[in-house]
Tab-separated table of C-alpha atoms in Angstrom:
chain	number	residue	atom	x	y	z
A	126	VAL	CA	99.775	-86.292	165.297
A	127	SER	CA	98.646	-90.244	165.437
A	128	GLY	CA	94.977	-89.311	164.747
A	129	LEU	CA	93.578	-90.890	167.760
A	130	SER	CA	91.715	-88.036	168.837
A	131	ILE	CA	90.279	-87.703	165.403
A	132	TRP	CA	89.223	-91.573	165.262
A	133	LEU	CA	87.670	-91.256	168.538
A	134	ALA	CA	85.617	-88.097	167.456
A	135	ASP	CA	84.457	-89.958	164.451
A	136	LEU	CA	83.007	-92.578	166.749
A	137	LEU	CA	81.101	-90.012	168.641
A	138	ILE	CA	79.377	-88.612	165.450
A	139	PRO	CA	76.233	-90.484	166.198
A	140	LEU	CA	75.847	-88.010	169.049
A	141	GLY	CA	75.290	-85.559	165.952
A	142	ARG	CA	71.782	-86.737	165.838
A	143	LEU	CA	70.944	-85.582	169.168
A	144	PRO	CA	70.042	-81.887	170.267
A	145	ILE	CA	72.948	-79.828	170.910
A	146	TRP	CA	72.089	-79.390	174.741
A	147	LEU	CA	71.754	-83.068	175.059
A	148	ILE	CA	75.427	-83.458	173.461
A	149	THR	CA	76.688	-80.681	175.732
A	150	ALA	CA	75.067	-82.308	178.915
A	151	ILE	CA	76.308	-85.856	178.040
A	152	THR	CA	80.047	-84.604	177.438
A	153	CYS	CA	79.485	-82.285	180.760
A	154	GLY	CA	78.389	-85.423	182.812
A	155	ILE	CA	80.953	-88.047	181.548
A	156	VAL	CA	83.685	-85.373	182.077
A	157	SER	CA	82.393	-84.514	185.617
A	158	THR	CA	82.100	-88.310	186.511
A	159	PHE	CA	86.047	-89.067	184.798
A	160	THR	CA	87.063	-86.088	187.008
A	161	GLU	CA	86.348	-88.178	190.344
A	162	VAL	CA	89.157	-90.232	189.694
A	163	ALA	CA	91.579	-88.101	187.575
A	164	SER	CA	92.922	-84.614	187.926
A	165	ASN	CA	91.125	-81.695	186.538
A	166	PRO	CA	93.943	-80.383	184.054
A	167	ALA	CA	94.383	-83.978	182.861
A	168	THR	CA	90.577	-84.604	182.432
A	169	ILE	CA	90.181	-81.848	180.075
A	170	THR	CA	93.538	-82.587	178.343
A	171	ILE	CA	92.208	-86.042	177.505
A	172	PHE	CA	88.558	-84.880	176.303
A	173	ALA	CA	89.385	-81.694	174.589
A	174	PRO	CA	90.968	-83.069	171.632
A	175	ILE	CA	88.377	-85.568	171.091
A	176	LEU	CA	85.489	-83.230	171.872
A	177	ALA	CA	86.599	-80.557	169.426
A	178	PRO	CA	86.842	-82.503	166.330
A	179	MET	CA	83.591	-84.146	167.240
A	180	ALA	CA	81.931	-80.641	167.116
A	181	GLU	CA	83.436	-79.711	163.751
A	182	VAL	CA	82.294	-82.819	162.409
A	183	ILE	CA	78.812	-82.335	163.477
A	184	ARG	CA	79.211	-78.529	162.450
A	185	VAL	CA	78.522	-77.314	166.138
A	186	ASN	CA	80.830	-74.484	167.180
A	187	PRO	CA	83.341	-76.148	169.265
A	188	LEU	CA	83.179	-73.670	172.037
A	189	LEU	CA	79.686	-74.355	172.843
A	190	ILE	CA	80.822	-77.802	173.929
A	191	LEU	CA	84.328	-76.942	175.031
A	192	ILE	CA	83.408	-74.353	177.530
A	193	PRO	CA	80.926	-75.879	179.709
A	194	THR	CA	82.950	-79.144	179.469
A	195	THR	CA	86.011	-77.339	180.834
A	196	LEU	CA	83.923	-75.838	183.558
A	197	CYS	CA	82.482	-79.282	184.569
A	198	THR	CA	86.125	-80.524	185.407
A	199	SER	CA	85.876	-78.759	188.531
A	200	PHE	CA	82.909	-80.694	189.883
A	201	ALA	CA	85.020	-83.259	191.672
A	202	PHE	CA	83.101	-83.257	194.947
A	203	LEU	CA	82.361	-87.064	195.478
A	204	LEU	CA	85.382	-89.162	196.504
A	205	PRO	CA	88.263	-88.472	198.679
A	206	VAL	CA	90.792	-88.779	195.555
A	207	SER	CA	88.800	-86.189	194.018
A	208	ASN	CA	90.774	-83.336	195.035
A	209	PRO	CA	93.180	-82.412	198.183
A	210	PRO	CA	90.363	-80.550	200.240
A	211	ASN	CA	88.275	-84.021	200.026
A	212	ALA	CA	91.332	-86.123	201.095
A	213	ILE	CA	91.977	-83.583	204.118
A	214	VAL	CA	88.426	-83.928	205.317
A	215	PHE	CA	88.166	-87.642	204.525
A	216	THR	CA	91.856	-88.170	206.747
A	217	TYR	CA	90.370	-86.522	209.765
A	218	GLY	CA	88.137	-89.639	209.872
A	219	HIS	CA	84.669	-87.816	210.814
A	220	VAL	CA	83.243	-88.224	207.243
A	221	ASN	CA	82.878	-91.717	205.440
A	222	ILE	CA	82.757	-92.024	201.852
A	223	ILE	CA	79.214	-92.793	201.535
A	224	ASP	CA	78.593	-89.373	203.471
A	225	MET	CA	81.008	-87.408	200.877
A	226	VAL	CA	79.043	-88.989	197.869
A	227	LYS	CA	75.507	-88.087	199.212
A	228	ALA	CA	76.469	-84.412	199.887
A	229	GLY	CA	78.822	-84.335	196.681
A	230	LEU	CA	76.273	-85.628	194.372
A	231	GLY	CA	73.776	-82.809	195.049
A	232	LEU	CA	76.483	-80.137	194.484
A	233	LYS	CA	77.517	-81.993	191.379
A	234	ILE	CA	73.851	-81.902	189.976
A	235	ILE	CA	73.519	-77.995	190.841
A	236	GLY	CA	76.938	-77.622	189.289
A	237	LEU	CA	75.903	-78.994	186.001
A	238	THR	CA	72.488	-77.393	186.184
A	239	VAL	CA	74.301	-73.919	186.617
A	240	VAL	CA	76.946	-74.574	183.852
A	241	LEU	CA	74.191	-75.664	181.411
A	242	LEU	CA	71.757	-72.732	181.880
A	243	GLY	CA	74.871	-70.345	182.355
A	244	VAL	CA	76.062	-71.382	178.858
A	245	ALA	CA	72.669	-71.558	177.162
A	246	SER	CA	71.397	-68.098	178.618
A	247	TRP	CA	74.673	-66.094	178.701
A	248	GLY	CA	77.305	-67.725	176.584
A	249	VAL	CA	75.463	-68.303	173.341
A	250	PRO	CA	74.223	-64.629	173.029
A	251	LEU	CA	77.572	-63.061	174.396
A	252	PHE	CA	80.147	-65.307	172.139
A	253	GLY	CA	77.861	-66.047	169.355
A	254	LEU	CA	78.148	-69.990	170.207
A	255	ASN	CA	74.957	-70.490	168.066
A	256	THR	CA	76.927	-69.968	164.634
A	257	TYR	CA	79.964	-72.062	163.411
A	258	PRO	CA	82.862	-70.086	163.231
A	259	ASP	CA	85.011	-69.113	160.177
A	260	TRP	CA	88.158	-70.403	162.413
A	261	ALA	CA	86.885	-73.969	162.579
A	262	PRO	CA	87.654	-76.121	159.685
A	263	ILE	CA	84.915	-77.388	157.780
A	264	HIS	CA	84.411	-81.350	157.382
A	265	ALA	CA	82.543	-83.409	154.424
A	266	THR	CA	79.780	-84.301	156.919
A	267	THR	CA	76.819	-82.453	157.379
A	268	ASN	CA	74.985	-81.239	160.600
A	269	THR	CA	72.038	-83.425	162.064
A	270	THR	CA	71.336	-81.287	165.033
A	271	GLY	CA	69.135	-78.567	163.432
A	272	LEU	CA	71.014	-75.579	164.299
């Protein structure tokens, strides 16, 4: 209602000059990092209203950015505060934070790679994510991603 999400999306418009796979990778990386200190639902509740208008302004199917971004909110593996299983393991005292970060970083990179490859190979053809949908609003600016 306040227009804050649209204002923030307008600030992200320069991302429109990048290839769409890179935009998706950047947003997934930001969200998966943010979810280390916030809950998964809170993270996507904060980012979805920002990323959807950004996708609309650069004329990219919003689902092409929102689906992988939503999936990447589940990659909270690094810190004890990331999710309850991490906290339980850490409270036993046998695992240090640095050990959790070392193990979690590999899992996070593998997870990001699988999601990005999965959306590119299955999501785009199955859901038609390479075309701008009829239900999404059309804004005055043009797409600079080359799609």
